[in-house]
């Protein structure tokens, strides 16, 4: 059984690295979590991003939620903000797309073009 | 019924609490097999709704969103419960908070499964800042209580709940606590 005492060990370990983390500028992964997003499957996408960031112990990456982005038919929608770069919007995201987005875009610097809204809209005109 | 799981409705309703500026969101699921009855509640200390909005909020053509004029979260939650021989409750006080609850007959054929509450609470607790969550899961008199205030107290102010190791700990402790109680609803 998990005990609250285990948090003390996590706290000690985290404090050792936290100053380092503050100096890094953050990437934000924002998942649309309004009724439309949740009904379309945003929860497993959100938790897949959180798991991926936690498992890889990525520093300076925040996974956050937002409300309705306005294009409900393309939910689940994920927006990625990297400092100094244009926002990238991914549409109809599923949990199995998350690993690739994290590897190539969040860690690497190459957005996964075929998952983006621009690519989707051009292909489905 | 738009949501496949009650846990998705609870996630959706809890988003309203966050939007309403709540600092504490209490989510409670009670299961009583002997009475063939279960109840899901979300209670917050957000800004609340006035009598006028409260009257209109179960109407799909009422919404606070600015991107379009339809809001389906509360209407579907209400309809889902009433369609399962259950009840729907909503009370709100401007400036004090809102309480919304739905109950269901467990054996009703249209009742969706509770689903993955661990993911709902994990998603809420670890990806928003500054909001505390209490999840109470009661099954036939036994209870599991998860309270982010206790975790924050143990961690101190510097470490957010989204910190990778903390998030993993939270997810595992939710799965453990819920599995131990699970009555399989």
PDB file of C-alpha atoms in Angstrom:
ATOM      1  CA  UNK A   1       0.000   0.000   0.000  1.00  0.00           C
ATOM      2  CA  UNK A   2       1.268   3.478  -0.865  1.00  0.00           C
ATOM      3  CA  UNK A   3       2.080   5.491   2.207  1.00  0.00           C
ATOM      4  CA  UNK A   4       2.250   9.230   2.662  1.00  0.00           C
ATOM      5  CA  UNK A   5       5.775   8.696   4.117  1.00  0.00           C
ATOM      6  CA  UNK A   6       6.999   7.775   0.646  1.00  0.00           C
ATOM      7  CA  UNK A   7       6.295  11.371  -0.346  1.00  0.00           C
ATOM      8  CA  UNK A   8       9.037  12.530   2.013  1.00  0.00           C
ATOM      9  CA  UNK A   9      11.636  10.586   0.007  1.00  0.00           C
ATOM     10  CA  UNK A  10      10.213  11.986  -3.245  1.00  0.00           C
ATOM     11  CA  UNK A  11      10.321  15.461  -1.733  1.00  0.00           C
ATOM     12  CA  UNK A  12      14.022  15.175  -0.803  1.00  0.00           C
ATOM     13  CA  UNK A  13      14.957  13.882  -4.221  1.00  0.00           C
ATOM     14  CA  UNK A  14      12.900  16.521  -6.021  1.00  0.00           C
ATOM     15  CA  UNK A  15      14.292  19.418  -3.999  1.00  0.00           C
ATOM     16  CA  UNK A  16      17.797  18.463  -5.132  1.00  0.00           C
ATOM     17  CA  UNK A  17      16.844  19.043  -8.755  1.00  0.00           C
ATOM     18  CA  UNK A  18      14.255  21.781  -8.436  1.00  0.00           C
ATOM     19  CA  UNK A  19      16.638  24.719  -8.801  1.00  0.00           C
ATOM     20  CA  UNK A  20      17.889  23.222 -12.002  1.00  0.00           C
ATOM     21  CA  UNK A  21      14.358  22.937 -13.272  1.00  0.00           C
ATOM     22  CA  UNK A  22      13.495  26.549 -12.522  1.00  0.00           C
ATOM     23  CA  UNK A  23      16.188  27.715 -14.882  1.00  0.00           C
ATOM     24  CA  UNK A  24      14.748  25.788 -17.770  1.00  0.00           C
ATOM     25  CA  UNK A  25      12.097  27.436 -19.862  1.00  0.00           C
ATOM     26  CA  UNK A  26       8.989  25.391 -20.081  1.00  0.00           C
ATOM     27  CA  UNK A  27       7.142  23.519 -22.766  1.00  0.00           C
ATOM     28  CA  UNK A  28       3.385  23.416 -22.276  1.00  0.00           C
ATOM     29  CA  UNK A  29       1.192  20.568 -23.476  1.00  0.00           C
ATOM     30  CA  UNK A  30      -2.433  21.731 -23.277  1.00  0.00           C
ATOM     31  CA  UNK A  31      -5.314  19.275 -23.675  1.00  0.00           C
ATOM     32  CA  UNK A  32      -8.866  20.498 -24.388  1.00  0.00           C
ATOM     33  CA  UNK A  33     -11.023  19.116 -21.585  1.00  0.00           C
ATOM     34  CA  UNK A  34     -14.476  20.605 -22.083  1.00  0.00           C
ATOM     35  CA  UNK A  35     -17.531  18.347 -22.517  1.00  0.00           C
ATOM     36  CA  UNK A  36     -16.744  17.960 -26.231  1.00  0.00           C
ATOM     37  CA  UNK A  37     -13.140  16.928 -25.577  1.00  0.00           C
ATOM     38  CA  UNK A  38     -13.984  14.495 -22.772  1.00  0.00           C
ATOM     39  CA  UNK A  39     -16.758  12.862 -24.794  1.00  0.00           C
ATOM     40  CA  UNK A  40     -14.368  12.453 -27.745  1.00  0.00           C
ATOM     41  CA  UNK A  41     -11.739  10.704 -25.604  1.00  0.00           C
ATOM     42  CA  UNK A  42      -9.549  13.464 -24.140  1.00  0.00           C
ATOM     43  CA  UNK A  43      -9.056  11.826 -20.723  1.00  0.00           C
ATOM     44  CA  UNK A  44      -6.857   8.917 -21.891  1.00  0.00           C
ATOM     45  CA  UNK A  45      -4.939  11.406 -24.050  1.00  0.00           C
ATOM     46  CA  UNK A  46      -4.334  13.683 -21.059  1.00  0.00           C
ATOM     47  CA  UNK A  47      -3.202  10.809 -18.835  1.00  0.00           C
ATOM     48  CA  UNK A  48      -1.037   9.358 -21.641  1.00  0.00           C
ATOM     49  CA  UNK A  49       0.844  12.688 -21.846  1.00  0.00           C
ATOM     50  CA  UNK A  50       1.150  12.849 -18.044  1.00  0.00           C
ATOM     51  CA  UNK A  51       2.429   9.239 -17.912  1.00  0.00           C
ATOM     52  CA  UNK A  52       4.894   9.805 -20.724  1.00  0.00           C
ATOM     53  CA  UNK A  53       6.317  12.956 -19.105  1.00  0.00           C
ATOM     54  CA  UNK A  54       6.529  11.201 -15.717  1.00  0.00           C
ATOM     55  CA  UNK A  55       8.094   7.978 -17.027  1.00  0.00           C
ATOM     56  CA  UNK A  56      10.749   9.841 -18.999  1.00  0.00           C
ATOM     57  CA  UNK A  57      11.202  12.205 -16.058  1.00  0.00           C
ATOM     58  CA  UNK A  58      11.069  15.182 -18.436  1.00  0.00           C
ATOM     59  CA  UNK A  59      11.985  18.391 -16.652  1.00  0.00           C
ATOM     60  CA  UNK A  60      10.312  21.660 -17.528  1.00  0.00           C
ATOM     61  CA  UNK A  61       7.370  20.099 -19.363  1.00  0.00           C
ATOM     62  CA  UNK A  62       3.928  20.989 -18.033  1.00  0.00           C
ATOM     63  CA  UNK A  63       0.787  19.094 -19.013  1.00  0.00           C
ATOM     64  CA  UNK A  64      -2.272  21.284 -18.516  1.00  0.00           C
ATOM     65  CA  UNK A  65      -5.979  21.353 -19.334  1.00  0.00           C
ATOM     66  CA  UNK A  66      -8.078  23.959 -21.023  1.00  0.00           C
ATOM     67  CA  UNK A  67     -11.726  24.375 -21.946  1.00  0.00           C
ATOM     68  CA  UNK A  68     -13.337  24.226 -25.358  1.00  0.00           C
ATOM     69  CA  UNK A  69     -10.896  25.245 -28.075  1.00  0.00           C
ATOM     70  CA  UNK A  70     -13.776  25.861 -30.504  1.00  0.00           C
ATOM     71  CA  UNK A  71     -13.391  23.115 -33.110  1.00  0.00           C
ATOM     72  CA  UNK A  72     -15.345  20.392 -31.306  1.00  0.00           C
ATOM     73  CA  UNK A  73     -15.557  18.116 -34.361  1.00  0.00           C
ATOM     74  CA  UNK A  74     -11.747  17.710 -34.263  1.00  0.00           C
ATOM     75  CA  UNK A  75     -11.472  16.798 -30.573  1.00  0.00           C
ATOM     76  CA  UNK A  76      -9.466  15.542 -28.781  1.00  0.00           C
ATOM     77  CA  UNK A  77      -7.281  18.571 -29.473  1.00  0.00           C
ATOM     78  CA  UNK A  78      -3.811  19.118 -28.015  1.00  0.00           C
ATOM     79  CA  UNK A  79      -1.823  22.325 -28.321  1.00  0.00           C
ATOM     80  CA  UNK A  80       1.921  22.394 -27.735  1.00  0.00           C
ATOM     81  CA  UNK A  81       3.688  25.612 -26.829  1.00  0.00           C
ATOM     82  CA  UNK A  82       7.475  25.626 -26.938  1.00  0.00           C
ATOM     83  CA  UNK A  83       9.380  28.782 -26.028  1.00  0.00           C
ATOM     84  CA  UNK A  84      10.300  30.803 -29.088  1.00  0.00           C
ATOM     85  CA  UNK A  85       8.281  28.595 -31.426  1.00  0.00           C
ATOM     86  CA  UNK A  86       4.823  28.812 -32.976  1.00  0.00           C
ATOM     87  CA  UNK A  87       2.030  26.922 -31.246  1.00  0.00           C
ATOM     88  CA  UNK A  88       1.325  23.529 -32.842  1.00  0.00           C
ATOM     89  CA  UNK A  89      -2.246  22.163 -32.760  1.00  0.00           C
ATOM     90  CA  UNK A  90      -2.820  18.407 -32.992  1.00  0.00           C
ATOM     91  CA  UNK A  91      -6.323  17.103 -33.751  1.00  0.00           C
ATOM     92  CA  UNK A  92      -8.213  13.835 -33.262  1.00  0.00           C
ATOM     93  CA  UNK A  93      -5.458  12.759 -30.922  1.00  0.00           C
ATOM     94  CA  UNK A  94      -5.496   9.207 -29.543  1.00  0.00           C
ATOM     95  CA  UNK A  95      -3.312   7.752 -26.753  1.00  0.00           C
ATOM     96  CA  UNK A  96      -1.243   5.753 -29.263  1.00  0.00           C
ATOM     97  CA  UNK A  97      -0.164   9.017 -30.960  1.00  0.00           C
ATOM     98  CA  UNK A  98       1.193  10.433 -27.716  1.00  0.00           C
ATOM     99  CA  UNK A  99       4.541   8.566 -27.630  1.00  0.00           C
ATOM    100  CA  UNK A 100       5.495   9.878 -31.045  1.00  0.00           C
ATOM    101  CA  UNK A 101       4.453  13.465 -30.277  1.00  0.00           C
ATOM    102  CA  UNK A 102       6.521  13.436 -27.087  1.00  0.00           C
ATOM    103  CA  UNK A 103       9.586  11.838 -28.726  1.00  0.00           C
ATOM    104  CA  UNK A 104       9.625  13.877 -31.894  1.00  0.00           C
ATOM    105  CA  UNK A 105       8.140  17.202 -30.850  1.00  0.00           C
ATOM    106  CA  UNK A 106       8.382  17.691 -27.068  1.00  0.00           C
ATOM    107  CA  UNK A 107      11.844  16.112 -26.692  1.00  0.00           C
ATOM    108  CA  UNK A 108      13.018  16.567 -30.273  1.00  0.00           C
ATOM    109  CA  UNK A 109      12.092  19.688 -32.125  1.00  0.00           C
ATOM    110  CA  UNK A 110      10.125  18.270 -35.005  1.00  0.00           C
ATOM    111  CA  UNK A 111       6.334  18.562 -34.878  1.00  0.00           C
ATOM    112  CA  UNK A 112       4.547  15.457 -36.169  1.00  0.00           C
ATOM    113  CA  UNK A 113       3.126  17.149 -39.249  1.00  0.00           C
ATOM    114  CA  UNK A 114       0.598  14.463 -40.213  1.00  0.00           C
ATOM    115  CA  UNK A 115      -1.182  14.822 -36.836  1.00  0.00           C
ATOM    116  CA  UNK A 116      -1.585  18.617 -37.076  1.00  0.00           C
ATOM    117  CA  UNK A 117      -4.756  20.549 -37.789  1.00  0.00           C
ATOM    118  CA  UNK A 118      -3.274  22.041 -40.972  1.00  0.00           C
ATOM    119  CA  UNK A 119      -2.489  18.629 -42.412  1.00  0.00           C
ATOM    120  CA  UNK A 120      -5.884  17.222 -41.396  1.00  0.00           C
ATOM    121  CA  UNK A 121      -7.859  20.108 -42.888  1.00  0.00           C
ATOM    122  CA  UNK A 122      -5.886  20.064 -46.155  1.00  0.00           C
ATOM    123  CA  UNK A 123      -6.409  16.319 -46.527  1.00  0.00           C
ATOM    124  CA  UNK A 124     -10.137  16.403 -45.705  1.00  0.00           C
ATOM    125  CA  UNK A 125     -11.212  19.379 -47.824  1.00  0.00           C
TER     126      UNK A 125
ATOM    127  CA  UNK B   1     -26.092   9.467 -23.132  1.00  0.00           C
ATOM    128  CA  UNK B   2     -22.969  11.158 -24.385  1.00  0.00           C
ATOM    129  CA  UNK B   3     -20.412   9.818 -21.881  1.00  0.00           C
ATOM    130  CA  UNK B   4     -19.562   6.128 -21.774  1.00  0.00           C
ATOM    131  CA  UNK B   5     -18.585   6.186 -18.091  1.00  0.00           C
ATOM    132  CA  UNK B   6     -19.902   8.002 -15.016  1.00  0.00           C
ATOM    133  CA  UNK B   7     -16.268   8.868 -14.253  1.00  0.00           C
ATOM    134  CA  UNK B   8     -16.207  10.948 -17.464  1.00  0.00           C
ATOM    135  CA  UNK B   9     -19.324  12.848 -16.343  1.00  0.00           C
ATOM    136  CA  UNK B  10     -17.615  13.521 -13.009  1.00  0.00           C
ATOM    137  CA  UNK B  11     -14.506  14.782 -14.807  1.00  0.00           C
ATOM    138  CA  UNK B  12     -16.690  17.044 -16.933  1.00  0.00           C
ATOM    139  CA  UNK B  13     -18.697  18.391 -13.986  1.00  0.00           C
ATOM    140  CA  UNK B  14     -15.471  18.969 -12.008  1.00  0.00           C
ATOM    141  CA  UNK B  15     -14.174  21.096 -14.897  1.00  0.00           C
ATOM    142  CA  UNK B  16     -17.111  23.429 -14.242  1.00  0.00           C
ATOM    143  CA  UNK B  17     -15.938  23.731 -10.640  1.00  0.00           C
ATOM    144  CA  UNK B  18     -12.437  24.669 -11.782  1.00  0.00           C
ATOM    145  CA  UNK B  19     -13.879  27.229 -14.208  1.00  0.00           C
ATOM    146  CA  UNK B  20     -15.924  28.630 -11.334  1.00  0.00           C
ATOM    147  CA  UNK B  21     -12.710  29.403  -9.465  1.00  0.00           C
ATOM    148  CA  UNK B  22     -13.054  26.648  -6.844  1.00  0.00           C
ATOM    149  CA  UNK B  23     -10.153  26.070  -4.462  1.00  0.00           C
ATOM    150  CA  UNK B  24     -11.560  22.784  -3.156  1.00  0.00           C
ATOM    151  CA  UNK B  25     -13.514  20.258  -5.195  1.00  0.00           C
ATOM    152  CA  UNK B  26     -14.956  17.275  -3.350  1.00  0.00           C
ATOM    153  CA  UNK B  27     -15.993  14.287  -5.438  1.00  0.00           C
ATOM    154  CA  UNK B  28     -17.871  11.486  -3.748  1.00  0.00           C
ATOM    155  CA  UNK B  29     -19.035   8.154  -5.117  1.00  0.00           C
ATOM    156  CA  UNK B  30     -21.170   5.954  -2.886  1.00  0.00           C
ATOM    157  CA  UNK B  31     -22.168   2.416  -3.781  1.00  0.00           C
ATOM    158  CA  UNK B  32     -24.710   0.429  -1.792  1.00  0.00           C
ATOM    159  CA  UNK B  33     -25.313  -2.998  -3.276  1.00  0.00           C
ATOM    160  CA  UNK B  34     -27.910  -4.006  -0.697  1.00  0.00           C
ATOM    161  CA  UNK B  35     -30.104  -1.092  -1.748  1.00  0.00           C
ATOM    162  CA  UNK B  36     -29.151  -1.448  -5.458  1.00  0.00           C
ATOM    163  CA  UNK B  37     -28.246   2.216  -5.436  1.00  0.00           C
ATOM    164  CA  UNK B  38     -25.282   4.458  -6.177  1.00  0.00           C
ATOM    165  CA  UNK B  39     -24.666   8.164  -6.023  1.00  0.00           C
ATOM    166  CA  UNK B  40     -22.094  10.515  -7.540  1.00  0.00           C
ATOM    167  CA  UNK B  41     -21.567  14.011  -6.167  1.00  0.00           C
ATOM    168  CA  UNK B  42     -19.367  16.995  -6.986  1.00  0.00           C
ATOM    169  CA  UNK B  43     -19.236  19.791  -4.435  1.00  0.00           C
ATOM    170  CA  UNK B  44     -17.145  22.921  -4.798  1.00  0.00           C
ATOM    171  CA  UNK B  45     -16.443  26.250  -3.156  1.00  0.00           C
ATOM    172  CA  UNK B  46     -16.466  28.159  -6.429  1.00  0.00           C
ATOM    173  CA  UNK B  47     -18.387  31.302  -7.234  1.00  0.00           C
ATOM    174  CA  UNK B  48     -21.740  29.533  -7.462  1.00  0.00           C
ATOM    175  CA  UNK B  49     -24.735  30.399  -9.602  1.00  0.00           C
ATOM    176  CA  UNK B  50     -27.585  32.801  -9.011  1.00  0.00           C
ATOM    177  CA  UNK B  51     -31.200  31.633  -9.071  1.00  0.00           C
ATOM    178  CA  UNK B  52     -31.597  32.703 -12.677  1.00  0.00           C
ATOM    179  CA  UNK B  53     -28.647  30.711 -14.031  1.00  0.00           C
ATOM    180  CA  UNK B  54     -29.500  27.778 -11.747  1.00  0.00           C
ATOM    181  CA  UNK B  55     -32.928  27.535 -13.372  1.00  0.00           C
ATOM    182  CA  UNK B  56     -31.482  27.573 -16.871  1.00  0.00           C
ATOM    183  CA  UNK B  57     -28.391  25.438 -16.444  1.00  0.00           C
ATOM    184  CA  UNK B  58     -30.042  22.078 -17.140  1.00  0.00           C
ATOM    185  CA  UNK B  59     -31.141  23.430 -20.523  1.00  0.00           C
ATOM    186  CA  UNK B  60     -28.682  22.482 -23.290  1.00  0.00           C
ATOM    187  CA  UNK B  61     -29.031  25.923 -24.829  1.00  0.00           C
ATOM    188  CA  UNK B  62     -27.436  27.533 -21.812  1.00  0.00           C
ATOM    189  CA  UNK B  63     -23.668  27.662 -21.563  1.00  0.00           C
ATOM    190  CA  UNK B  64     -20.868  29.832 -20.252  1.00  0.00           C
ATOM    191  CA  UNK B  65     -18.615  28.882 -23.109  1.00  0.00           C
ATOM    192  CA  UNK B  66     -17.848  31.575 -25.613  1.00  0.00           C
ATOM    193  CA  UNK B  67     -17.026  29.338 -28.549  1.00  0.00           C
ATOM    194  CA  UNK B  68     -20.615  28.251 -29.204  1.00  0.00           C
ATOM    195  CA  UNK B  69     -24.013  28.510 -27.562  1.00  0.00           C
ATOM    196  CA  UNK B  70     -24.683  24.910 -26.537  1.00  0.00           C
ATOM    197  CA  UNK B  71     -23.639  23.336 -23.225  1.00  0.00           C
ATOM    198  CA  UNK B  72     -24.300  19.656 -22.738  1.00  0.00           C
ATOM    199  CA  UNK B  73     -22.405  18.698 -19.581  1.00  0.00           C
ATOM    200  CA  UNK B  74     -25.095  19.216 -16.924  1.00  0.00           C
ATOM    201  CA  UNK B  75     -28.116  18.326 -19.132  1.00  0.00           C
ATOM    202  CA  UNK B  76     -26.601  14.955 -20.019  1.00  0.00           C
ATOM    203  CA  UNK B  77     -25.606  14.243 -16.415  1.00  0.00           C
ATOM    204  CA  UNK B  78     -29.209  14.930 -15.357  1.00  0.00           C
ATOM    205  CA  UNK B  79     -30.807  12.981 -18.177  1.00  0.00           C
ATOM    206  CA  UNK B  80     -28.468  10.031 -17.614  1.00  0.00           C
ATOM    207  CA  UNK B  81     -29.485   9.701 -13.978  1.00  0.00           C
ATOM    208  CA  UNK B  82     -33.205  10.209 -14.532  1.00  0.00           C
ATOM    209  CA  UNK B  83     -33.108   7.639 -17.309  1.00  0.00           C
ATOM    210  CA  UNK B  84     -31.778   5.061 -14.818  1.00  0.00           C
ATOM    211  CA  UNK B  85     -34.518   5.360 -12.217  1.00  0.00           C
ATOM    212  CA  UNK B  86     -32.267   7.777 -10.371  1.00  0.00           C
ATOM    213  CA  UNK B  87     -32.411  11.343  -9.191  1.00  0.00           C
ATOM    214  CA  UNK B  88     -30.603  14.573  -9.955  1.00  0.00           C
ATOM    215  CA  UNK B  89     -29.820  17.281  -7.419  1.00  0.00           C
ATOM    216  CA  UNK B  90     -28.360  20.715  -7.960  1.00  0.00           C
ATOM    217  CA  UNK B  91     -27.954  23.482  -5.440  1.00  0.00           C
ATOM    218  CA  UNK B  92     -25.827  26.558  -5.572  1.00  0.00           C
ATOM    219  CA  UNK B  93     -25.205  29.658  -3.542  1.00  0.00           C
ATOM    220  CA  UNK B  94     -23.600  32.687  -5.190  1.00  0.00           C
ATOM    221  CA  UNK B  95     -20.209  33.269  -3.604  1.00  0.00           C
ATOM    222  CA  UNK B  96     -20.270  29.983  -1.646  1.00  0.00           C
ATOM    223  CA  UNK B  97     -20.278  27.104  -4.111  1.00  0.00           C
ATOM    224  CA  UNK B  98     -22.233  24.483  -5.960  1.00  0.00           C
ATOM    225  CA  UNK B  99     -23.260  20.916  -5.213  1.00  0.00           C
ATOM    226  CA  UNK B 100     -24.414  18.639  -7.981  1.00  0.00           C
ATOM    227  CA  UNK B 101     -25.327  14.992  -7.560  1.00  0.00           C
ATOM    228  CA  UNK B 102     -26.856  12.139  -9.488  1.00  0.00           C
ATOM    229  CA  UNK B 103     -28.025   8.785  -8.223  1.00  0.00           C
ATOM    230  CA  UNK B 104     -28.669   5.599 -10.152  1.00  0.00           C
ATOM    231  CA  UNK B 105     -30.236   2.219  -9.681  1.00  0.00           C
ATOM    232  CA  UNK B 106     -27.160  -0.021 -10.013  1.00  0.00           C
ATOM    233  CA  UNK B 107     -28.997  -2.806 -11.831  1.00  0.00           C
ATOM    234  CA  UNK B 108     -30.672  -0.480 -14.350  1.00  0.00           C
ATOM    235  CA  UNK B 109     -29.825  -1.675 -17.845  1.00  0.00           C
ATOM    236  CA  UNK B 110     -28.973   1.821 -19.100  1.00  0.00           C
ATOM    237  CA  UNK B 111     -26.659   2.722 -16.235  1.00  0.00           C
ATOM    238  CA  UNK B 112     -23.138   3.345 -17.557  1.00  0.00           C
ATOM    239  CA  UNK B 113     -20.270   1.774 -15.620  1.00  0.00           C
ATOM    240  CA  UNK B 114     -18.493   3.979 -13.110  1.00  0.00           C
ATOM    241  CA  UNK B 115     -15.355   3.501 -15.199  1.00  0.00           C
ATOM    242  CA  UNK B 116     -11.869   4.669 -14.478  1.00  0.00           C
ATOM    243  CA  UNK B 117     -12.134   7.000 -11.480  1.00  0.00           C
ATOM    244  CA  UNK B 118      -8.373   6.724 -10.885  1.00  0.00           C
ATOM    245  CA  UNK B 119      -7.742   8.403 -14.243  1.00  0.00           C
ATOM    246  CA  UNK B 120     -10.380  11.062 -13.592  1.00  0.00           C
ATOM    247  CA  UNK B 121      -8.876  12.054 -10.242  1.00  0.00           C
ATOM    248  CA  UNK B 122      -5.261  11.706 -11.476  1.00  0.00           C
ATOM    249  CA  UNK B 123      -6.066  13.943 -14.460  1.00  0.00           C
ATOM    250  CA  UNK B 124      -7.693  16.561 -12.253  1.00  0.00           C
ATOM    251  CA  UNK B 125      -5.138  16.523  -9.438  1.00  0.00           C
ATOM    252  CA  UNK B 126      -1.930  16.517 -11.467  1.00  0.00           C
ATOM    253  CA  UNK B 127      -2.641  18.869 -14.340  1.00  0.00           C
ATOM    254  CA  UNK B 128      -4.161  21.887 -12.676  1.00  0.00           C
ATOM    255  CA  UNK B 129      -2.474  24.226 -10.260  1.00  0.00           C
ATOM    256  CA  UNK B 130      -3.821  25.531  -7.014  1.00  0.00           C
ATOM    257  CA  UNK B 131      -7.034  23.504  -6.835  1.00  0.00           C
ATOM    258  CA  UNK B 132      -7.382  20.810  -4.174  1.00  0.00           C
ATOM    259  CA  UNK B 133      -9.401  17.664  -4.694  1.00  0.00           C
ATOM    260  CA  UNK B 134     -10.900  15.204  -2.262  1.00  0.00           C
ATOM    261  CA  UNK B 135     -12.136  11.921  -3.656  1.00  0.00           C
ATOM    262  CA  UNK B 136     -14.220   9.758  -1.345  1.00  0.00           C
ATOM    263  CA  UNK B 137     -15.205   6.321  -2.585  1.00  0.00           C
ATOM    264  CA  UNK B 138     -17.620   4.399  -0.372  1.00  0.00           C
ATOM    265  CA  UNK B 139     -18.612   0.839  -1.098  1.00  0.00           C
ATOM    266  CA  UNK B 140     -21.043  -0.921   1.228  1.00  0.00           C
ATOM    267  CA  UNK B 141     -19.811   0.987   4.249  1.00  0.00           C
ATOM    268  CA  UNK B 142     -16.063   0.832   3.549  1.00  0.00           C
ATOM    269  CA  UNK B 143     -14.297   3.965   2.368  1.00  0.00           C
ATOM    270  CA  UNK B 144     -11.234   5.166   0.491  1.00  0.00           C
ATOM    271  CA  UNK B 145     -10.369   8.843   0.826  1.00  0.00           C
ATOM    272  CA  UNK B 146      -7.835  10.629  -1.353  1.00  0.00           C
ATOM    273  CA  UNK B 147      -7.051  14.216  -0.382  1.00  0.00           C
ATOM    274  CA  UNK B 148      -4.550  16.389  -2.262  1.00  0.00           C
ATOM    275  CA  UNK B 149      -4.284  18.701   0.770  1.00  0.00           C
ATOM    276  CA  UNK B 150      -2.545  15.908   2.687  1.00  0.00           C
ATOM    277  CA  UNK B 151      -0.165  15.309  -0.206  1.00  0.00           C
ATOM    278  CA  UNK B 152       0.649  19.012  -0.500  1.00  0.00           C
ATOM    279  CA  UNK B 153       1.272  19.139   3.242  1.00  0.00           C
ATOM    280  CA  UNK B 154       3.749  16.256   3.014  1.00  0.00           C
ATOM    281  CA  UNK B 155       5.485  17.727  -0.049  1.00  0.00           C
ATOM    282  CA  UNK B 156       5.737  21.352   0.983  1.00  0.00           C
ATOM    283  CA  UNK B 157       4.967  24.373  -1.168  1.00  0.00           C
ATOM    284  CA  UNK B 158       7.849  24.109  -3.633  1.00  0.00           C
ATOM    285  CA  UNK B 159       6.854  20.836  -5.244  1.00  0.00           C
ATOM    286  CA  UNK B 160       3.815  20.782  -7.530  1.00  0.00           C
ATOM    287  CA  UNK B 161       1.636  17.670  -7.809  1.00  0.00           C
ATOM    288  CA  UNK B 162       2.563  17.502 -11.483  1.00  0.00           C
ATOM    289  CA  UNK B 163       6.189  16.644 -10.596  1.00  0.00           C
ATOM    290  CA  UNK B 164       6.825  13.344 -12.438  1.00  0.00           C
ATOM    291  CA  UNK B 165       7.548  11.174  -9.367  1.00  0.00           C
ATOM    292  CA  UNK B 166       4.663  12.700  -7.426  1.00  0.00           C
ATOM    293  CA  UNK B 167       2.251  12.174 -10.318  1.00  0.00           C
ATOM    294  CA  UNK B 168       3.241   8.504 -10.587  1.00  0.00           C
ATOM    295  CA  UNK B 169       2.815   8.073  -6.818  1.00  0.00           C
ATOM    296  CA  UNK B 170      -0.646   9.672  -6.993  1.00  0.00           C
ATOM    297  CA  UNK B 171      -1.740   7.465  -9.856  1.00  0.00           C
ATOM    298  CA  UNK B 172      -0.560   4.287  -8.111  1.00  0.00           C
ATOM    299  CA  UNK B 173      -2.116   5.170  -4.790  1.00  0.00           C
ATOM    300  CA  UNK B 174      -5.459   5.913  -6.484  1.00  0.00           C
ATOM    301  CA  UNK B 175      -5.410   2.599  -8.342  1.00  0.00           C
ATOM    302  CA  UNK B 176      -4.494   0.723  -5.150  1.00  0.00           C
ATOM    303  CA  UNK B 177      -7.104   2.399  -2.986  1.00  0.00           C
ATOM    304  CA  UNK B 178      -9.905   2.013  -5.511  1.00  0.00           C
ATOM    305  CA  UNK B 179      -9.055  -1.580  -6.456  1.00  0.00           C
ATOM    306  CA  UNK B 180      -9.043  -2.610  -2.824  1.00  0.00           C
ATOM    307  CA  UNK B 181     -12.619  -1.430  -2.359  1.00  0.00           C
ATOM    308  CA  UNK B 182     -13.918  -2.370  -5.716  1.00  0.00           C
ATOM    309  CA  UNK B 183     -17.317  -3.884  -5.826  1.00  0.00           C
ATOM    310  CA  UNK B 184     -17.071  -4.137  -9.599  1.00  0.00           C
ATOM    311  CA  UNK B 185     -19.642  -1.529 -10.532  1.00  0.00           C
TER     312      UNK B 185
END
